[in-house]
Amino acid sequence: MTESATNVRVRAHMTAVPSTIAPWASVGDALKRFESASFRHLPVVDGDGRLRGMVSRAGLSAADAADGRARSVADVMDEGPFVAAPEDDLGALLERMDAAHADAAVIVEEDAVVGVLTSTDVARLAAMRLGRGRPEFLPSEIRKRILRAHGELRTHLARVDQLVSWLRDGHPESAATLKSWARELNLLLKAHMAEEEQMLLPALVDADGFGPVRAAALREEHALQQRSLTRVMTEIDAEASPEGLADRVSRFVEDVRRDMDEEERLYVSSKLLKDDLMPADYFGG
């Protein structure tokens, strides 16, 4: 591993907020998920959001071809995928993956799946180490990744909404689960912001003459959101009343939805992130 790959954190190059699937889902359902997306690996998580394994597009296809019965994901998943933390050294993880001929690792923080590191991510890192300077994402690819992550976050928000409804309907036993899901949402949001700063900020800088201003504004918004997340999670963890907990989490969810809607309007529009844009300094400006 060369010196340029040392002191690099996994968080900087993982795919944040990955799609996941439940162990009880059928092999057929899992294959349909792959058919409608560009990813090749799915972490398998249980109802509490805890990692149970990993399935790949190739592995599922082989299992389906060998046995056409509608088996569950749990029957064919890899129960011992590579696992790393977002703050782990990237070079050390890549060496472990290379030694085992593994092409993906699940990134876990506080028992929640917050990312996946794949061979595609590693290839982009290799391109950077060859002197290309930045991850080679086209603006349209960045937009697709951000919008896909937003879709996954909205799915998580809908599940949190359901728990809030149960709590308000007189099921106080759901309070602990709601707090757990709120903590997982907090981690997913932090991972997503880290991915945006890795990919989206450089794309915004290069988009047009106002790019540096937009990038600075997004960076400031992220700083405000990080401080807000810390405050909100402290309040949620300390809340003892079921009614108060439901209200606090509901406001949290609405704030996240509003922030994503605003971000998509200001920073992730198809008019802004286009592949045919010239760099801002193309004409010496």
C-alpha positions as a Python dict, from the first residue, in 0.01 Angstrom:
ca = {
    (1, 'M'): (0, 0, 0),
    (2, 'T'): (152, 328, -104),
    (3, 'E'): (190, 624, 126),
    (4, 'S'): (-88, 814, -52),
    (5, 'A'): (-338, 551, 64),
    (6, 'T'): (-248, 581, 432),
    (7, 'N'): (-434, 798, 680),
    (8, 'V'): (-747, 784, 464),
    (9, 'R'): (-1073, 696, 639),
    (10, 'V'): (-1321, 447, 499),
    (11, 'R'): (-1598, 709, 530),
    (12, 'A'): (-1440, 919, 255),
    (13, 'H'): (-1483, 648, -13),
    (14, 'M'): (-1775, 429, 93),
    (15, 'T'): (-2120, 441, -64),
    (16, 'A'): (-2327, 593, 215),
    (17, 'V'): (-2690, 506, 300),
    (18, 'P'): (-2689, 179, 105),
    (19, 'S'): (-2998, -15, 9),
    (20, 'T'): (-3063, -308, 242),
    (21, 'I'): (-3288, -613, 244),
    (22, 'A'): (-3447, -828, 515),
    (23, 'P'): (-3336, -1190, 571),
    (24, 'W'): (-3693, -1316, 528),
    (25, 'A'): (-3729, -1160, 180),
    (26, 'S'): (-3743, -1412, -103),
    (27, 'V'): (-3459, -1466, -348),
    (28, 'G'): (-3693, -1352, -626),
    (29, 'D'): (-3771, -1025, -447),
    (30, 'A'): (-3400, -962, -393),
    (31, 'L'): (-3326, -1020, -761),
    (32, 'K'): (-3597, -769, -854),
    (33, 'R'): (-3423, -512, -633),
    (34, 'F'): (-3101, -566, -826),
    (35, 'E'): (-3276, -545, -1163),
    (36, 'S'): (-3400, -193, -1086),
    (37, 'A'): (-3068, -56, -955),
    (38, 'S'): (-2700, -28, -1040),
    (39, 'F'): (-2555, -173, -719),
    (40, 'R'): (-2424, -531, -692),
    (41, 'H'): (-2441, -595, -316),
    (42, 'L'): (-2714, -570, -53),
    (43, 'P'): (-2648, -579, 323),
    (44, 'V'): (-2903, -798, 499),
    (45, 'V'): (-3051, -635, 811),
    (46, 'D'): (-3316, -754, 1055),
    (47, 'G'): (-3614, -563, 1192),
    (48, 'D'): (-3392, -382, 1443),
    (49, 'G'): (-3158, -262, 1170),
    (50, 'R'): (-2875, -496, 1273),
    (51, 'L'): (-2648, -656, 1015),
    (52, 'R'): (-2715, -1024, 951),
    (53, 'G'): (-2520, -1082, 629),
    (54, 'M'): (-2468, -977, 267),
    (55, 'V'): (-2603, -1092, -68),
    (56, 'S'): (-2464, -1019, -413),
    (57, 'R'): (-2633, -1004, -750),
    (58, 'A'): (-2407, -1283, -880),
    (59, 'G'): (-2465, -1505, -576),
    (60, 'L'): (-2841, -1469, -592),
    (61, 'S'): (-2848, -1539, -965),
    (62, 'A'): (-2641, -1855, -914),
    (63, 'A'): (-2866, -1972, -630),
    (64, 'D'): (-3178, -1904, -835),
    (65, 'A'): (-3040, -2094, -1133),
    (66, 'A'): (-2941, -2392, -916),
    (67, 'D'): (-3271, -2407, -730),
    (68, 'G'): (-3572, -2220, -864),
    (69, 'R'): (-3771, -2254, -543),
    (70, 'A'): (-3864, -1928, -367),
    (71, 'R'): (-3609, -1956, -86),
    (72, 'S'): (-3538, -1670, 152),
    (73, 'V'): (-3239, -1439, 146),
    (74, 'A'): (-3131, -1592, 477),
    (75, 'D'): (-3076, -1926, 300),
    (76, 'V'): (-2825, -1788, 51),
    (77, 'M'): (-2664, -1484, 218),
    (78, 'D'): (-2303, -1461, 328),
    (79, 'E'): (-2332, -1460, 708),
    (80, 'G'): (-1975, -1336, 756),
    (81, 'P'): (-1920, -1034, 531),
    (82, 'F'): (-1627, -804, 578),
    (83, 'V'): (-1724, -539, 832),
    (84, 'A'): (-1549, -211, 901),
    (85, 'A'): (-1616, 118, 1077),
    (86, 'P'): (-1633, 446, 886),
    (87, 'E'): (-1332, 583, 1074),
    (88, 'D'): (-1116, 274, 1004),
    (89, 'D'): (-802, 310, 795),
    (90, 'L'): (-893, 251, 432),
    (91, 'G'): (-557, 104, 338),
    (92, 'A'): (-575, -162, 608),
    (93, 'L'): (-926, -262, 501),
    (94, 'L'): (-827, -287, 135),
    (95, 'E'): (-537, -516, 228),
    (96, 'R'): (-775, -744, 421),
    (97, 'M'): (-1020, -750, 131),
    (98, 'D'): (-744, -819, -121),
    (99, 'A'): (-604, -1107, 84),
    (100, 'A'): (-948, -1271, 97),
    (101, 'H'): (-1040, -1185, -265),
    (102, 'A'): (-1344, -998, -133),
    (103, 'D'): (-1504, -728, -345),
    (104, 'A'): (-1727, -564, -82),
    (105, 'A'): (-1735, -470, 285),
    (106, 'V'): (-2024, -351, 501),
    (107, 'I'): (-1959, -32, 698),
    (108, 'V'): (-2119, -34, 1043),
    (109, 'E'): (-2136, 239, 1307),
    (110, 'E'): (-2296, 178, 1648),
    (111, 'D'): (-2463, -141, 1518),
    (112, 'A'): (-2623, 43, 1222),
    (113, 'V'): (-2529, -19, 858),
    (114, 'V'): (-2418, 321, 725),
    (115, 'G'): (-2233, 228, 408),
    (116, 'V'): (-2082, -25, 171),
    (117, 'L'): (-1732, -24, 22),
    (118, 'T'): (-1717, -208, -311),
    (119, 'S'): (-1466, -281, -583),
    (120, 'T'): (-1615, 11, -778),
    (121, 'D'): (-1533, 248, -493),
    (122, 'V'): (-1183, 100, -475),
    (123, 'A'): (-1133, 150, -850),
    (124, 'R'): (-1217, 519, -812),
    (125, 'L'): (-966, 544, -528),
    (126, 'A'): (-702, 383, -752),
    (127, 'A'): (-776, 645, -1020),
    (128, 'M'): (-718, 920, -765),
    (129, 'R'): (-387, 765, -658),
    (130, 'L'): (-277, 765, -1023),
    (131, 'G'): (-294, 1142, -1012),
    (132, 'R'): (-638, 1222, -1144),
    (133, 'G'): (-708, 1424, -831),
    (134, 'R'): (-1079, 1366, -771),
    (135, 'P'): (-1319, 1071, -776),
    (136, 'E'): (-1430, 1025, -1135),
    (137, 'F'): (-1804, 1074, -1097),
    (138, 'L'): (-1988, 1252, -1374),
    (139, 'P'): (-2230, 1518, -1248),
    (140, 'S'): (-2526, 1305, -1359),
    (141, 'E'): (-2386, 1008, -1164),
    (142, 'I'): (-2348, 1223, -854),
    (143, 'R'): (-2707, 1338, -890),
    (144, 'K'): (-2831, 979, -922),
    (145, 'R'): (-2634, 869, -615),
    (146, 'I'): (-2761, 1159, -405),
    (147, 'L'): (-3122, 1107, -512),
    (148, 'R'): (-3094, 731, -452),
    (149, 'A'): (-2961, 802, -102),
    (150, 'H'): (-3247, 1043, -44),
    (151, 'G'): (-3488, 769, -149),
    (152, 'E'): (-3337, 530, 105),
    (153, 'L'): (-3357, 799, 373),
    (154, 'R'): (-3722, 865, 292),
    (155, 'T'): (-3793, 493, 327),
    (156, 'H'): (-3634, 504, 672),
    (157, 'L'): (-3835, 815, 759),
    (158, 'A'): (-4158, 636, 665),
    (159, 'R'): (-4072, 354, 905),
    (160, 'V'): (-4004, 606, 1180),
    (161, 'D'): (-4342, 769, 1104),
    (162, 'Q'): (-4508, 432, 1157),
    (163, 'L'): (-4343, 391, 1496),
    (164, 'V'): (-4453, 742, 1594),
    (165, 'S'): (-4810, 646, 1502),
    (166, 'W'): (-4792, 330, 1713),
    (167, 'L'): (-4663, 528, 2008),
    (168, 'R'): (-4942, 784, 1974),
    (169, 'D'): (-5200, 505, 1941),
    (170, 'G'): (-5119, 384, 2291),
    (171, 'H'): (-4827, 143, 2248),
    (172, 'P'): (-4562, 272, 2492),
    (173, 'E'): (-4353, -42, 2434),
    (174, 'S'): (-4256, 101, 2095),
    (175, 'A'): (-4071, 394, 2259),
    (176, 'A'): (-3740, 209, 2288),
    (177, 'T'): (-3758, 94, 1926),
    (178, 'L'): (-3842, 448, 1813),
    (179, 'K'): (-3536, 585, 1993),
    (180, 'S'): (-3322, 316, 1830),
    (181, 'W'): (-3453, 402, 1483),
    (182, 'A'): (-3395, 773, 1549),
    (183, 'R'): (-3034, 697, 1642),
    (184, 'E'): (-2990, 495, 1324),
    (185, 'L'): (-3139, 783, 1122),
    (186, 'N'): (-2888, 1017, 1287),
    (187, 'L'): (-2598, 795, 1177),
    (188, 'L'): (-2734, 756, 825),
    (189, 'L'): (-2767, 1133, 790),
    (190, 'K'): (-2409, 1189, 905),
    (191, 'A'): (-2282, 927, 660),
    (192, 'H'): (-2485, 1086, 381),
    (193, 'M'): (-2345, 1432, 453),
    (194, 'A'): (-1992, 1290, 447),
    (195, 'E'): (-2059, 1136, 105),
    (196, 'E'): (-2200, 1464, -24),
    (197, 'E'): (-1893, 1654, 88),
    (198, 'Q'): (-1676, 1397, -91),
    (199, 'M'): (-1868, 1403, -421),
    (200, 'L'): (-2119, 1685, -442),
    (201, 'L'): (-1907, 1977, -320),
    (202, 'P'): (-1641, 1940, -595),
    (203, 'A'): (-1915, 1904, -857),
    (204, 'L'): (-2083, 2223, -735),
    (205, 'V'): (-1754, 2414, -746),
    (206, 'D'): (-1706, 2312, -1112),
    (207, 'A'): (-2069, 2358, -1219),
    (208, 'D'): (-2065, 2727, -1312),
    (209, 'G'): (-1940, 3068, -1203),
    (210, 'F'): (-2155, 3057, -889),
    (211, 'G'): (-2029, 2708, -797),
    (212, 'P'): (-1792, 2811, -516),
    (213, 'V'): (-2070, 3016, -356),
    (214, 'R'): (-2311, 2722, -370),
    (215, 'A'): (-2048, 2486, -229),
    (216, 'A'): (-1976, 2723, 60),
    (217, 'A'): (-2349, 2753, 132),
    (218, 'L'): (-2394, 2375, 135),
    (219, 'R'): (-2092, 2333, 361),
    (220, 'E'): (-2238, 2585, 606),
    (221, 'E'): (-2577, 2410, 595),
    (222, 'H'): (-2407, 2081, 678),
    (223, 'A'): (-2232, 2241, 976),
    (224, 'L'): (-2566, 2372, 1103),
    (225, 'Q'): (-2732, 2034, 1046),
    (226, 'Q'): (-2454, 1853, 1235),
    (227, 'R'): (-2503, 2080, 1536),
    (228, 'S'): (-2879, 2040, 1514),
    (229, 'L'): (-2846, 1659, 1500),
    (230, 'T'): (-2637, 1658, 1817),
    (231, 'R'): (-2892, 1873, 2001),
    (232, 'V'): (-3197, 1681, 1876),
    (233, 'M'): (-3053, 1339, 1960),
    (234, 'T'): (-2968, 1456, 2311),
    (235, 'E'): (-3329, 1568, 2354),
    (236, 'I'): (-3469, 1242, 2211),
    (237, 'D'): (-3249, 1024, 2431),
    (238, 'A'): (-3352, 1222, 2741),
    (239, 'E'): (-3726, 1227, 2665),
    (240, 'A'): (-3920, 1003, 2906),
    (241, 'S'): (-4279, 1089, 2805),
    (242, 'P'): (-4423, 883, 2516),
    (243, 'E'): (-4616, 1188, 2395),
    (244, 'G'): (-4309, 1410, 2415),
    (245, 'L'): (-4096, 1151, 2238),
    (246, 'A'): (-4348, 1117, 1956),
    (247, 'D'): (-4360, 1494, 1910),
    (248, 'R'): (-3981, 1538, 1913),
    (249, 'V'): (-3918, 1257, 1666),
    (250, 'S'): (-4200, 1375, 1440),
    (251, 'R'): (-4046, 1724, 1424),
    (252, 'F'): (-3706, 1566, 1356),
    (253, 'V'): (-3848, 1367, 1064),
    (254, 'E'): (-4021, 1671, 914),
    (255, 'D'): (-3701, 1876, 941),
    (256, 'V'): (-3508, 1606, 755),
    (257, 'R'): (-3769, 1588, 480),
    (258, 'R'): (-3766, 1966, 440),
    (259, 'D'): (-3385, 1974, 427),
    (260, 'M'): (-3376, 1705, 156),
    (261, 'D'): (-3643, 1881, -52),
    (262, 'E'): (-3452, 2209, -27),
    (263, 'E'): (-3122, 2043, -112),
    (264, 'E'): (-3267, 1878, -420),
    (265, 'R'): (-3405, 2213, -536),
    (266, 'L'): (-3088, 2416, -477),
    (267, 'Y'): (-2799, 2174, -528),
    (268, 'V'): (-2909, 1853, -704),
    (269, 'S'): (-3123, 1975, -992),
    (270, 'S'): (-3076, 1827, -1339),
    (271, 'K'): (-3013, 2177, -1473),
    (272, 'L'): (-2718, 2222, -1239),
    (273, 'L'): (-2555, 1877, -1241),
    (274, 'K'): (-2515, 1821, -1615),
    (275, 'D'): (-2238, 1625, -1785),
    (276, 'D'): (-2194, 1877, -2067),
    (277, 'L'): (-2084, 2168, -1847),
    (278, 'M'): (-1738, 2315, -1895),
    (279, 'P'): (-1521, 2360, -1584),
    (280, 'A'): (-1554, 2705, -1429),
    (281, 'D'): (-1191, 2790, -1520),
    (282, 'Y'): (-1213, 2664, -1881),
    (283, 'F'): (-1183, 3015, -2021),
    (284, 'G'): (-940, 3129, -1755),
    (285, 'G'): (-1211, 3257, -1519),
}
